[in-house]
Coordinates of C-alpha atoms (C1' of nucleotides) in Angstrom, one line a residue:
Chain A
M1 CA 135.3 72.1 95.1
A2 CA 131.8 69.6 93.8
D3 CA 129.2 69.7 96.0
N4 CA 125.7 67.7 95.7
T5 CA 124.3 69.1 98.7
G6 CA 121.5 70.9 96.8
S7 CA 122.4 74.0 97.7
N8 CA 126.4 75.2 95.3
S9 CA 126.9 78.2 93.5
A10 CA 124.8 77.3 90.5
D11 CA 121.7 77.5 91.7
I12 CA 120.5 81.1 91.1
F13 CA 121.8 80.7 87.1
I14 CA 119.4 77.9 87.5
A15 CA 116.3 79.3 89.1
K16 CA 117.0 83.0 86.9
F17 CA 116.6 81.0 83.4
S18 CA 114.1 78.5 85.2
S19 CA 111.3 81.4 85.3
Y20 CA 111.3 81.8 81.4
I21 CA 113.2 78.4 79.9
D22 CA 112.4 74.6 81.0
L23 CA 116.5 73.2 81.3
S24 CA 117.5 69.9 80.8
E25 CA 119.3 68.0 83.4
Q26 CA 122.0 68.5 81.2
E27 CA 121.8 71.6 80.8
Q28 CA 121.5 72.5 84.3
E29 CA 124.7 70.0 84.4
V30 CA 126.4 72.3 81.9
I31 CA 125.9 75.1 84.1
E32 CA 127.3 73.7 87.2
A33 CA 130.4 72.6 85.5
L34 CA 131.0 76.0 84.7
T35 CA 130.3 77.9 87.9
Q36 CA 132.6 75.8 89.7
N37 CA 135.3 77.9 89.9
S38 CA 135.3 81.4 90.4
M39 CA 137.7 84.4 91.3
T40 CA 136.7 87.2 93.8
V41 CA 137.2 90.9 93.0
D42 CA 137.8 93.3 95.4
E43 CA 135.7 96.5 95.9
G44 CA 136.4 98.9 93.0
Q45 CA 138.5 97.1 91.1
D46 CA 137.5 97.3 87.5
I47 CA 137.0 93.8 85.5
I48 CA 136.2 94.9 82.1
L49 CA 138.2 98.5 81.0
E50 CA 136.6 100.4 78.8
S51 CA 138.3 99.6 75.4
E52 CA 140.6 96.3 77.1
K53 CA 138.9 93.6 75.1
S54 CA 138.6 90.4 77.4
S55 CA 137.4 87.8 75.3
S56 CA 135.6 86.2 78.6
A57 CA 132.1 86.7 80.0
Y58 CA 131.1 86.7 83.5
L59 CA 128.6 85.0 85.8
L60 CA 128.3 87.5 88.5
Q61 CA 127.7 84.9 92.1
S62 CA 127.2 87.6 94.0
G63 CA 127.6 91.2 95.0
W64 CA 127.3 94.9 93.1
A65 CA 128.6 95.4 89.8
I66 CA 128.4 98.6 88.2
R67 CA 128.5 98.7 83.4
Y68 CA 129.9 102.4 83.2
K69 CA 131.8 104.5 80.7
V70 CA 133.3 108.1 81.3
V71 CA 132.6 111.2 79.5
P72 CA 136.1 113.9 78.6
D73 CA 135.5 116.5 80.6
G74 CA 135.9 113.4 83.7
G75 CA 132.3 112.9 84.5
R76 CA 130.9 109.5 84.9
Q77 CA 127.9 107.6 84.1
I78 CA 126.6 104.5 85.4
I79 CA 125.1 102.6 82.8
S80 CA 123.2 99.9 84.5
F81 CA 123.3 98.0 88.0
L82 CA 124.9 93.9 87.9
L83 CA 123.8 92.3 90.8
P84 CA 123.4 88.2 91.7
G85 CA 122.7 86.5 88.9
D86 CA 123.3 88.8 86.4
I87 CA 125.5 88.0 83.4
F88 CA 127.7 90.5 81.5
G89 CA 130.8 91.1 79.0
F90 CA 129.5 88.0 76.5
R91 CA 128.4 90.8 74.2
E92 CA 132.2 92.5 74.7
S93 CA 133.9 88.2 74.2
L94 CA 132.2 88.3 70.3
F95 CA 132.4 91.3 69.3
D96 CA 135.5 93.9 70.4
L97 CA 133.1 97.0 71.4
S98 CA 133.1 96.8 74.8
D99 CA 133.4 100.3 74.5
D100 CA 132.4 100.5 78.2
S101 CA 133.4 99.5 81.8
V102 CA 132.5 97.1 84.6
Q103 CA 133.3 97.6 87.9
A104 CA 132.6 95.9 91.4
L105 CA 131.1 98.1 93.8
T106 CA 131.5 95.2 96.5
P107 CA 133.8 92.9 96.5
I108 CA 132.3 90.0 94.5
I109 CA 132.3 86.2 93.2
V110 CA 132.6 86.3 89.3
H111 CA 132.7 82.6 87.2
R112 CA 134.8 83.0 83.9
L113 CA 133.8 82.0 80.9
P114 CA 135.7 81.8 77.7
A115 CA 134.4 83.2 75.0
E116 CA 134.9 79.6 73.2
K117 CA 133.0 78.1 76.0
I118 CA 130.1 80.5 75.2
A119 CA 130.2 79.3 70.8
E120 CA 130.5 75.6 72.1
I121 CA 127.4 76.3 74.4
C122 CA 125.3 77.4 72.5
D123 CA 125.6 75.6 69.2
S124 CA 125.0 72.4 71.5
F125 CA 122.5 73.7 74.4
T126 CA 119.2 75.4 72.1
N127 CA 117.5 76.2 75.9
L128 CA 121.1 78.0 77.0
S129 CA 121.9 79.8 73.9
L130 CA 118.0 80.7 74.0
A131 CA 118.3 81.8 78.3
L132 CA 121.0 83.9 77.3
T133 CA 119.1 85.3 73.9
W134 CA 116.8 85.7 77.0
A135 CA 119.4 88.0 79.5
R136 CA 119.9 90.4 76.5
A137 CA 116.1 90.8 76.3
R138 CA 115.8 91.9 80.0
E139 CA 119.0 94.1 80.0
H140 CA 117.8 95.5 77.1
A141 CA 114.5 96.2 79.0
I142 CA 116.5 97.9 81.7
L143 CA 118.6 100.2 80.1
A144 CA 115.3 101.1 77.7
E145 CA 113.7 101.6 81.6
Q146 CA 116.6 103.9 82.9
I147 CA 116.8 106.0 79.2
V148 CA 113.1 107.0 80.2
R149 CA 113.9 107.6 83.9
L150 CA 116.5 110.0 82.7
G151 CA 114.8 111.5 79.6
R152 CA 111.6 112.2 81.0
R153 CA 111.4 112.1 85.5
N154 CA 112.8 114.4 87.7
A155 CA 115.2 113.5 90.4
Y156 CA 112.8 112.8 93.0
E157 CA 111.1 110.3 90.3
R158 CA 114.6 108.9 89.3
L159 CA 115.4 108.4 92.7
G160 CA 112.1 106.5 93.9
H161 CA 111.8 104.2 90.6
L162 CA 115.8 103.3 90.8
L163 CA 114.9 101.9 94.3
L164 CA 111.9 100.1 92.8
E165 CA 113.7 98.3 90.6
L166 CA 116.4 97.6 92.3
L167 CA 114.2 95.9 95.6
H168 CA 112.3 94.4 92.3
R169 CA 115.5 92.6 90.8
L170 CA 117.0 91.7 94.4
Q171 CA 113.7 90.0 95.2
L172 CA 113.8 87.7 92.0
V173 CA 116.9 86.3 93.0
D174 CA 115.7 86.3 96.8
K175 CA 118.0 89.0 98.0
A176 CA 116.3 91.5 99.7
G177 CA 113.0 90.9 101.9
S178 CA 109.1 92.5 100.9
S179 CA 110.0 95.9 100.8
E180 CA 113.9 96.4 102.2
Y181 CA 117.4 95.2 100.8
Y182 CA 120.6 96.3 101.6
L183 CA 122.3 99.0 99.3
P184 CA 125.3 99.4 98.8
L185 CA 125.5 102.4 97.2
T186 CA 127.3 106.2 98.3
Q187 CA 125.1 109.2 97.5
E188 CA 128.1 109.7 94.6
I189 CA 126.8 106.3 92.7
L190 CA 123.3 107.6 93.3
A191 CA 124.5 110.8 91.6
D192 CA 126.6 109.1 88.8
T193 CA 123.6 107.2 88.0
L194 CA 120.8 109.5 87.8
G195 CA 122.3 112.2 86.3
L196 CA 122.1 114.1 89.5
S197 CA 124.5 116.3 91.4
I198 CA 125.4 114.9 94.6
V199 CA 123.7 117.5 96.7
H200 CA 120.4 117.7 94.9
V201 CA 120.8 113.4 95.5
N202 CA 120.8 114.0 99.0
R203 CA 118.3 116.9 99.4
T204 CA 116.0 114.3 97.3
L205 CA 116.7 112.0 99.5
R206 CA 115.5 113.8 102.3
K207 CA 112.6 114.5 100.3
L208 CA 111.6 110.3 100.3
R209 CA 112.2 110.5 103.7
N210 CA 110.3 113.5 104.8
D211 CA 107.4 111.7 102.8
K212 CA 108.1 108.7 104.7
M213 CA 108.6 106.9 101.7
I214 CA 111.7 105.4 102.4
E215 CA 113.9 104.9 105.7
L216 CA 117.8 104.9 105.0
D217 CA 120.7 103.2 107.7
P218 CA 123.6 105.0 106.6
K219 CA 125.2 102.8 108.9
T220 CA 124.0 99.5 107.9
R221 CA 123.1 100.6 104.7
R222 CA 120.0 99.1 105.1
L223 CA 116.7 100.5 103.0
R224 CA 113.5 100.3 104.0
I225 CA 110.7 101.0 101.2
L226 CA 107.5 102.2 103.9
N227 CA 105.1 102.1 100.8
K228 CA 105.6 100.7 97.4
E229 CA 102.3 101.4 96.5
A230 CA 102.5 105.5 96.9
L231 CA 106.0 105.0 95.7
S232 CA 104.8 103.5 92.4
E233 CA 102.2 105.9 91.9
R234 CA 104.3 109.0 92.4
T235 CA 107.4 108.1 90.2
G236 CA 105.6 105.9 87.8
Y237 CA 107.2 102.6 88.6
D238 CA 105.8 100.1 86.7
Q239 CA 105.4 96.9 88.5
S240 CA 104.4 95.1 85.5
F241 CA 108.1 95.9 84.0
L242 CA 110.4 93.8 85.5
D243 CA 107.1 90.6 86.5
Q244 CA 108.2 90.3 82.9
L245 CA 112.0 89.7 83.5
G246 CA 111.2 86.5 85.0
D247 CA 109.4 86.0 87.9
P248 CA 109.3 83.1 89.8
S249 CA 105.5 83.1 90.2
R250 CA 105.6 81.9 86.1
S251 CA 105.6 78.5 84.9
P252 CA 107.8 78.5 82.2
Q253 CA 105.2 76.5 80.3
E254 CA 103.1 79.7 80.1
A255 CA 105.6 81.7 79.5
I256 CA 107.6 80.1 76.6
G257 CA 104.3 78.8 74.9
S258 CA 102.2 81.7 75.3
D259 CA 101.1 83.0 71.7
Chain B
M1 CA 109.7 89.8 42.3
A2 CA 113.1 88.7 42.5
D3 CA 115.7 89.8 40.5
N4 CA 118.9 89.5 39.7
T5 CA 120.4 92.0 38.5
G6 CA 123.0 93.3 41.9
S7 CA 121.0 95.6 43.4
N8 CA 117.8 94.3 45.6
S9 CA 116.1 95.3 48.4
A10 CA 119.0 92.6 50.1
D11 CA 121.8 94.3 49.6
I12 CA 121.5 97.0 52.6
F13 CA 121.3 94.1 55.3
I14 CA 124.4 91.8 53.6
A15 CA 126.3 95.4 52.7
K16 CA 125.9 95.9 56.2
F17 CA 126.6 92.3 57.3
S18 CA 129.0 91.6 55.8
S19 CA 131.5 94.4 57.1
Y20 CA 131.7 92.6 60.5
I21 CA 130.7 88.6 59.4
D22 CA 131.8 86.6 56.7
L23 CA 128.2 85.1 54.9
S24 CA 128.7 82.3 53.0
E25 CA 126.5 82.5 49.4
Q26 CA 124.1 80.1 50.8
E27 CA 123.4 83.0 53.8
Q28 CA 123.2 85.7 51.4
E29 CA 120.7 83.8 50.0
V30 CA 118.2 83.0 52.7
I31 CA 118.7 86.7 53.1
E32 CA 117.2 87.6 49.5
A33 CA 114.8 85.3 50.5
L34 CA 113.3 86.5 53.2
T35 CA 113.8 90.5 51.8
Q36 CA 111.0 89.6 48.7
N37 CA 107.7 90.5 50.1
S38 CA 107.6 93.7 51.4
M39 CA 104.9 95.5 53.4
T40 CA 105.0 99.3 53.7
V41 CA 103.7 101.3 56.8
D42 CA 102.5 105.1 57.1
E43 CA 104.0 108.0 58.6
G44 CA 103.1 107.9 62.2
Q45 CA 101.5 104.6 61.9
D46 CA 102.6 102.4 64.7
I47 CA 104.6 98.5 63.9
I48 CA 104.8 97.5 66.9
L49 CA 102.4 98.2 70.0
E50 CA 103.5 98.7 73.1
S51 CA 102.2 95.6 74.9
E52 CA 100.4 94.3 72.0
K53 CA 102.6 90.7 71.6
S54 CA 103.9 90.6 67.9
S55 CA 105.5 87.6 67.0
S56 CA 107.2 89.3 64.4
A57 CA 111.0 90.8 63.6
Y58 CA 111.4 93.7 61.1
L59 CA 114.0 94.3 58.7
L60 CA 113.7 98.1 57.8
Q61 CA 114.3 98.6 54.6
S62 CA 113.7 102.4 53.8
G63 CA 112.1 105.2 55.8
W64 CA 112.8 106.1 60.2
A65 CA 110.9 104.4 62.7
I66 CA 111.4 105.3 66.4
R67 CA 111.0 102.7 69.7
Y68 CA 109.2 105.0 72.1
K69 CA 108.0 104.4 76.1
V70 CA 105.5 106.7 77.7
V71 CA 105.3 108.3 80.7
P72 CA 102.2 107.7 83.3
D73 CA 101.6 111.5 83.0
G74 CA 101.5 111.4 79.2
G75 CA 104.6 111.7 78.5
R76 CA 106.9 110.3 75.7
Q77 CA 110.5 109.5 75.6
I78 CA 112.2 108.0 72.7
I79 CA 114.1 105.0 73.3
S80 CA 116.3 105.0 69.4
F81 CA 116.5 105.6 66.2
L82 CA 115.1 102.6 63.6
L83 CA 117.1 103.5 60.5
P84 CA 117.3 102.0 57.5
G85 CA 119.8 98.4 57.8
D86 CA 118.1 98.5 61.4
I87 CA 116.7 95.2 62.2
F88 CA 113.5 95.6 64.9
G89 CA 111.0 93.0 67.0
F90 CA 112.9 89.9 67.3
R91 CA 113.5 90.6 71.5
E92 CA 110.0 91.1 71.4
S93 CA 109.1 88.5 69.5
L94 CA 110.5 85.4 71.3
F95 CA 109.6 86.8 75.0
D96 CA 106.8 89.1 75.6
L97 CA 108.5 91.5 76.6
S98 CA 107.9 94.2 74.5
D99 CA 107.4 97.1 76.5
D100 CA 108.3 99.3 74.0
S101 CA 106.9 100.4 70.7
V102 CA 107.6 101.4 67.2
Q103 CA 106.1 103.9 65.0
A104 CA 107.2 105.4 61.6
L105 CA 108.7 108.5 61.4
T106 CA 107.9 108.2 57.6
P107 CA 106.9 106.1 54.8
I108 CA 108.4 103.3 55.4
I109 CA 109.4 99.4 54.0
V110 CA 109.6 96.6 56.2
H111 CA 110.0 92.9 55.7
R112 CA 108.4 90.8 58.6
L113 CA 109.9 87.5 59.6
P114 CA 108.1 85.1 61.9
A115 CA 109.7 84.0 65.0
E116 CA 109.9 80.4 63.4
K117 CA 111.5 81.7 60.5
I118 CA 113.7 83.3 63.3
A119 CA 114.4 80.7 65.2
E120 CA 114.9 77.4 62.2
I121 CA 117.6 80.5 60.8
C122 CA 119.4 80.8 63.5
D123 CA 119.3 77.0 64.2
S124 CA 120.8 76.6 60.8
F125 CA 123.0 79.4 59.7
T126 CA 126.2 80.0 62.5
N127 CA 126.6 83.1 60.6
L128 CA 123.2 84.1 60.6
S129 CA 123.2 83.9 63.5
L130 CA 125.8 85.7 65.1
A131 CA 124.7 89.0 63.0
L132 CA 121.5 88.9 64.3
T133 CA 124.2 88.5 67.6
W134 CA 126.0 91.1 66.9
A135 CA 122.5 93.6 65.8
R136 CA 122.4 93.7 68.9
A137 CA 125.0 94.1 70.3
R138 CA 125.3 97.0 68.5
E139 CA 122.0 98.3 69.5
H140 CA 123.0 97.5 72.9
A141 CA 125.7 100.0 72.4
I142 CA 124.0 102.8 70.9
L143 CA 121.7 102.5 73.9
A144 CA 124.4 102.7 76.3
E145 CA 125.5 106.3 74.0
Q146 CA 121.8 107.5 74.9
I147 CA 121.9 107.0 78.3
V148 CA 125.6 108.8 78.3
R149 CA 123.9 111.9 76.4
L150 CA 121.1 112.7 78.8
G151 CA 122.7 111.9 82.2
R152 CA 126.2 113.8 81.6
R153 CA 125.3 116.0 79.0
N154 CA 123.7 119.2 78.7
A155 CA 121.3 120.2 76.0
Y156 CA 123.9 121.4 73.2
E157 CA 126.1 118.7 73.8
R158 CA 122.6 116.5 73.6
L159 CA 121.7 118.0 70.1
G160 CA 125.2 118.0 68.4
H161 CA 126.3 115.0 69.7
L162 CA 122.8 112.9 68.0
L163 CA 123.3 114.9 65.3
L164 CA 126.4 113.4 64.5
E165 CA 125.5 110.1 65.8
L166 CA 122.7 110.4 63.1
L167 CA 125.3 111.1 60.4
H168 CA 127.7 108.3 61.5
R169 CA 125.1 105.6 61.5
L170 CA 123.0 106.8 57.6
Q171 CA 126.9 106.6 56.7
L172 CA 127.6 103.4 57.8
V173 CA 124.5 102.7 55.2
D174 CA 124.9 105.4 52.6
K175 CA 121.9 107.2 53.1
A176 CA 123.9 109.9 54.1
G177 CA 126.9 112.5 52.2
S178 CA 130.6 113.2 54.5
S179 CA 129.0 116.1 56.3
E180 CA 124.8 116.6 55.2
Y181 CA 122.1 114.1 55.4
Y182 CA 118.3 114.8 55.3
L183 CA 116.3 114.7 58.9
P184 CA 112.6 114.0 58.9
L185 CA 112.4 114.6 62.8
T186 CA 110.5 118.2 64.2
Q187 CA 111.9 119.9 67.1
E188 CA 109.3 118.6 68.8
I189 CA 110.6 114.5 68.0
L190 CA 114.2 116.0 69.3
A191 CA 112.7 117.4 72.2
D192 CA 111.3 113.7 73.5
T193 CA 114.8 111.8 72.4
L194 CA 116.8 114.2 74.1
G195 CA 115.0 114.7 77.3
L196 CA 114.5 118.4 76.8
S197 CA 111.5 120.8 76.1
I198 CA 110.4 122.2 72.1
V199 CA 110.9 125.7 73.3
H200 CA 114.4 124.4 74.6
V201 CA 115.6 122.2 71.6
N202 CA 114.4 125.2 69.4
R203 CA 117.1 128.0 70.9
T204 CA 119.6 125.3 70.9
L205 CA 118.8 124.4 67.3
R206 CA 119.4 128.4 67.1
K207 CA 122.8 128.1 69.0
L208 CA 124.0 125.9 66.7
R209 CA 123.3 127.7 63.7
N210 CA 124.8 130.9 65.5
D211 CA 127.6 129.1 66.0
K212 CA 128.4 127.9 62.7
M213 CA 128.0 124.4 64.0
I214 CA 125.4 123.3 61.4
E215 CA 122.4 124.4 58.8
L216 CA 119.8 122.8 58.9
D217 CA 116.9 124.2 56.2
P218 CA 113.5 123.0 58.2
K219 CA 111.6 123.4 54.1
T220 CA 114.3 120.4 52.9
R221 CA 115.1 119.3 56.2
R222 CA 118.4 118.8 55.1
L223 CA 120.8 119.1 57.9
R224 CA 124.9 119.9 57.3
I225 CA 127.4 119.8 59.7
L226 CA 129.5 123.0 59.1
N227 CA 132.4 121.6 61.3
K228 CA 132.4 117.7 62.0
E229 CA 135.7 118.1 64.1
A230 CA 135.0 121.0 66.1
L231 CA 131.7 120.0 66.8
S232 CA 132.2 116.3 67.9
E233 CA 134.8 118.1 70.4
R234 CA 132.8 120.8 71.4
T235 CA 129.9 117.9 72.2
G236 CA 132.4 114.5 73.1
Y237 CA 131.4 111.8 70.6
D238 CA 133.8 109.5 69.9
Q239 CA 133.8 109.2 66.6
S240 CA 135.7 105.2 67.5
F241 CA 131.9 104.4 69.5
L242 CA 130.3 104.2 65.9
D243 CA 133.2 103.1 63.9
Q244 CA 133.4 99.8 66.1
L245 CA 129.3 98.9 64.7
G246 CA 130.3 98.3 61.6
D247 CA 132.5 100.5 59.0
P248 CA 132.5 99.3 55.6
S249 CA 136.4 100.3 55.6
R250 CA 137.5 96.9 57.9
S251 CA 137.7 93.8 57.2
P252 CA 135.7 91.4 58.0
Q253 CA 138.7 89.1 58.7
E254 CA 140.5 91.4 61.1
A255 CA 137.3 91.8 62.7
I256 CA 136.0 88.6 63.7
G257 CA 139.7 87.0 64.1
S258 CA 140.9 89.8 66.5
D259 CA 141.9 88.3 69.6
Chain C
dT1 C1' 91.3 132.5 47.9
dT2 C1' 90.6 131.5 52.1
dC3 C1' 90.4 129.4 56.5
dG4 C1' 92.9 126.2 59.8
dC5 C1' 96.9 123.5 61.0
dG6 C1' 101.4 121.7 62.3
dC7 C1' 105.7 123.1 63.0
dA8 C1' 109.3 127.0 64.4
dT9 C1' 110.4 130.6 66.5
dT10 C1' 110.6 134.2 69.9
dT11 C1' 110.0 136.9 74.9
dA12 C1' 109.2 136.7 79.3
dC13 C1' 109.0 134.6 83.8
dA14 C1' 109.8 130.3 86.9
dT15 C1' 112.0 126.5 89.2
dA16 C1' 114.7 122.5 89.0
dG17 C1' 118.5 121.3 89.9
dG18 C1' 123.7 122.5 90.2
dT19 C1' 128.1 124.8 92.2
dT20 C1' 130.7 126.0 95.9
dA21 C1' 132.2 125.9 100.2
dT22 C1' 131.5 124.1 105.3
dC23 C1' 130.5 121.2 108.8
dC24 C1' 129.8 116.6 111.3
dT25 C1' 130.3 111.6 111.8
dT26 C1' 132.7 108.1 111.5
dG27 C1' 136.3 104.4 111.0
dA28 C1' 141.0 103.4 109.4
dT29 C1' 145.6 104.5 110.7
dA30 C1' 149.3 106.2 113.3
Chain D
dT1 C1' 144.9 109.6 121.0
dA2 C1' 145.5 112.7 117.0
dT3 C1' 145.1 112.6 113.0
dC4 C1' 143.2 111.8 108.0
dA5 C1' 139.7 110.9 104.4
dA6 C1' 135.6 109.4 102.8
dG7 C1' 131.0 110.0 103.5
dG8 C1' 126.4 112.2 104.2
dA9 C1' 124.1 116.7 105.5
dT10 C1' 123.5 122.1 104.8
dA11 C1' 123.6 126.0 103.5
dA12 C1' 123.7 130.7 99.8
dC13 C1' 124.4 131.1 95.6
dC14 C1' 123.5 130.8 90.8
dT15 C1' 122.1 129.5 85.5
dA16 C1' 120.4 125.4 82.6
dT17 C1' 116.3 124.0 81.3
dG18 C1' 111.4 124.0 81.8
dT19 C1' 106.1 126.9 81.4
dA20 C1' 102.8 129.4 79.3
dA21 C1' 101.5 132.6 75.6
dA22 C1' 102.0 135.1 71.4
dT23 C1' 103.8 135.3 66.4
dG24 C1' 104.1 133.9 61.6
dC25 C1' 105.2 130.6 57.9
dG26 C1' 104.0 127.9 54.9
dC27 C1' 100.7 124.1 52.8
dG28 C1' 96.8 121.3 52.4
dA29 C1' 91.7 121.4 52.0
dA30 C1' 87.2 123.3 51.1

DNA sequence: TTCGCGCATTTACATAGGTTATCCTTGATA
DNA sequence: TATCAAGGATAACCTATGTAAATGCGCGAA
């Protein structure tokens, strides 16, 4: 299974961490070892069920997933999207407070990390431990952004803002063009993410299209953002928010050593 | 400054961590050492400014604070409340991605932890490092809950749900009676937290009062929840969500060793 | 004592967004 | 080829929540 051709499944994680943290040879090898055995999960399958304690964390190799909660009246709120290169479940693996579920939106490939393994690695490799901390901080920033979106923006801004964030995050892992990407989300999922009704998401998408902000082909699920500048301006999207979250153009030294 | 009378400023933190993690004598002493020099911050003062990099974390000894963001149009969204016993700023202290600000709502007392100190402690004391991880996980759960509140609940549910969460969190640090606590929040702050207008918060509070769900004396700022059961039911509040976040009644062994 | 300011309260009115229902397209399945 | 289900699009109507404006109350400053 292992290969040394220079492109293997560990690359995405190494690249992501390296944008902020200098990993030693040895640490990179650890990551490679961890990503040797992968499992696939089908679209629509739950990986972590609410209340079911999982004792593993997962590295998401490819595909999209959501973290969500169900509310008593049957509604669903999507907390965040998990994209290639993201890690999830380590919180739950340490404490039994997984109160949200994770579900694959597309077929996905993940690498499973047993809890003991994580603890072991954190003990032995400072930078990997730091990388984990960094991933958590990143996640926190994304959640905070989602709170602002829901609390202080209208439907148009929410949608535009989310689409920009996704573009940005996908670009960081090389899964998007300069203004275009594959968006495997139904309007229902957008609604459950943005706290809107399906109908209103539809209305709002139409408005975005009419305003020449986006093009979205429902067949191919290809989204193109026609005017990033205007859309960012219109939706209050702050480029710098995600730049901090691991822009590959920053040198690790600069990032770590600052202050 | 140190005292051994059995009640000192470290107690609140030790008690909080101990509900989930067994701290050694030595580790408790470290916490005590950390909480020896405190600083006070006045009501309305910012502790961490957006974009200003702070290289310290803080332990909140007493008083209330908010974590918030401002949106381009001048609005403010409160991300979360910081209550006695909470830790904040360690994320920002490690990476320069403090994109939200922290402000004291009441006069507060905090203990400052320089970044190096944190790193040093995490290296040397496994359980303290674990405690920190746990605090982060807790915070994450609270943010997720806030997202659900904003995304999938109406004004009445949002308010009731938040008031229950605050009761619950305050009880964990012994700052609330069985159904009553000091709530130093103006309606404007509630509005900025819940993504509502001030007027609507006012309307909704009235409704809660009329329904005999709460009593709130604007003079003393004393809030009493008259019927926890009914309010939890009505607002979809899940008792278990915060029970997991450090209920002192759980034995640490049970919590840690499970699985 | 009075002024002024922050905060709570209320009313009248405006609108963003929810609900319900129908129809269309497409693609999988029999 | 017919059927069915999922997702998208639209229209008519309804309501929760926002906006604007005015009023009152308490409290600290002069």
